[in-house]
XYZ file of C-alpha atoms in Angstrom:
124
model
C 17.402 1.649 -11.476
C 15.512 -1.664 -11.357
C 11.907 -1.109 -12.513
C 8.856 -3.322 -13.074
C 5.519 -2.036 -14.634
C 2.641 -4.187 -14.637
C -0.383 -3.118 -17.038
C -3.161 -4.635 -18.704
C -5.936 -4.727 -16.110
C -9.464 -3.818 -16.517
C -12.995 -4.903 -15.948
C -14.509 -7.788 -17.518
C -17.342 -10.468 -17.264
C -16.955 -13.750 -15.665
C -15.594 -16.245 -18.607
C -13.415 -13.654 -20.235
C -9.725 -13.399 -20.712
C -7.085 -10.857 -19.946
C -3.508 -10.558 -20.410
C -1.143 -8.911 -18.356
C 2.079 -7.343 -18.878
C 4.914 -6.872 -16.815
C 7.575 -4.641 -18.469
C 10.849 -4.749 -16.693
C 14.275 -2.518 -16.983
C 17.419 -2.191 -15.263
C 18.770 -5.596 -14.735
C 19.869 -8.602 -16.291
C 16.563 -10.172 -16.845
C 17.730 -13.858 -17.274
C 18.932 -13.863 -14.009
C 15.769 -13.279 -12.466
C 12.580 -15.046 -11.598
C 9.404 -12.819 -11.978
C 6.285 -13.821 -10.012
C 2.700 -12.457 -9.992
C 0.856 -11.651 -7.173
C -2.583 -10.301 -6.421
C -4.311 -8.906 -3.392
C -8.093 -8.478 -2.973
C -9.908 -6.069 -0.626
C -9.503 -7.501 2.785
C -7.285 -10.155 1.968
C -3.340 -10.974 2.310
C -1.439 -10.859 -0.840
C -1.058 -14.129 -2.440
C 1.291 -15.625 -5.143
C -0.576 -16.726 -8.279
C 2.036 -17.598 -10.879
C 5.794 -17.360 -11.577
C 8.378 -18.073 -14.150
C 12.342 -18.484 -14.011
C 13.392 -16.395 -17.162
C 16.634 -18.107 -17.261
C 14.998 -21.813 -17.353
C 11.945 -21.359 -18.444
C 10.508 -23.270 -15.253
C 6.964 -22.230 -14.053
C 4.701 -22.174 -11.240
C 0.970 -21.843 -10.836
C -1.127 -21.429 -7.759
C -3.949 -24.408 -7.513
C -6.766 -21.676 -7.742
C -5.374 -20.828 -11.506
C -3.761 -23.898 -12.707
C -5.268 -24.526 -15.985
C -6.511 -21.072 -16.594
C -3.911 -18.633 -16.259
C -0.602 -18.960 -18.445
C 2.742 -17.266 -17.677
C 5.310 -16.735 -20.379
C 8.355 -14.409 -20.908
C 9.823 -12.374 -23.877
C 13.190 -12.252 -23.215
C 14.249 -9.978 -25.996
C 11.696 -7.379 -24.390
C 12.727 -8.165 -20.653
C 8.841 -8.583 -20.289
C 6.790 -11.239 -18.605
C 3.081 -12.093 -19.463
C 0.077 -13.524 -17.648
C -2.765 -14.718 -19.838
C -5.726 -15.314 -17.629
C -8.672 -17.307 -19.343
C -12.001 -18.371 -17.704
C -11.878 -15.543 -15.301
C -13.932 -15.686 -12.326
C -15.259 -13.014 -9.677
C -12.739 -14.558 -7.136
C -10.183 -13.416 -9.512
C -10.958 -9.791 -8.758
C -7.863 -8.348 -7.212
C -5.219 -5.922 -7.687
C -2.212 -7.900 -9.519
C 1.556 -6.889 -8.904
C 4.668 -8.168 -10.756
C 7.640 -9.107 -8.612
C 11.326 -9.945 -9.002
C 13.985 -11.549 -7.449
C 17.464 -12.654 -8.088
C 17.036 -16.310 -9.245
C 17.572 -19.113 -6.660
C 14.550 -21.117 -7.537
C 10.993 -20.033 -7.935
C 9.314 -18.763 -4.673
C 5.575 -17.561 -4.153
C 6.879 -16.083 -0.673
C 6.128 -12.264 -1.284
C 9.113 -11.595 1.133
C 11.329 -13.352 -1.211
C 11.106 -10.632 -3.806
C 13.293 -7.537 -4.124
C 11.512 -5.585 -6.509
C 7.943 -4.761 -7.187
C 5.885 -2.926 -9.751
C 2.685 -1.115 -9.022
C -0.492 -2.889 -8.963
C -2.887 -3.013 -12.105
C -6.586 -3.937 -11.301
C -8.658 -6.851 -12.427
C -12.335 -6.779 -11.745
C -14.422 -9.817 -12.647
C -18.259 -9.230 -12.786
C -20.605 -12.219 -12.580
């Protein structure tokens, strides 16, 4: 079975850092795009960042560009989201998702597999 498991959320103050991890299993990691999405209370789910594992291409939403860094550990089948200079508006439940690679997409409907969310709360 394909599984994705997100972890690493927590409560931090503005300006702090967190690293989220997405552990995957059940599929050939190099063939996939792994994306990070977030959903704040009362808001729609939005794409944050994604990485095409096979070729290393990455994407960042404008709201996180320069603050967040996505990376993958192909040996472990894991993707990480390093979040620096966190802001209160980054508060959300963060999800990782996987899609068979045909290029990076930040359309949630393009992703076939989802992990459970991990809550990130940034206080001001």
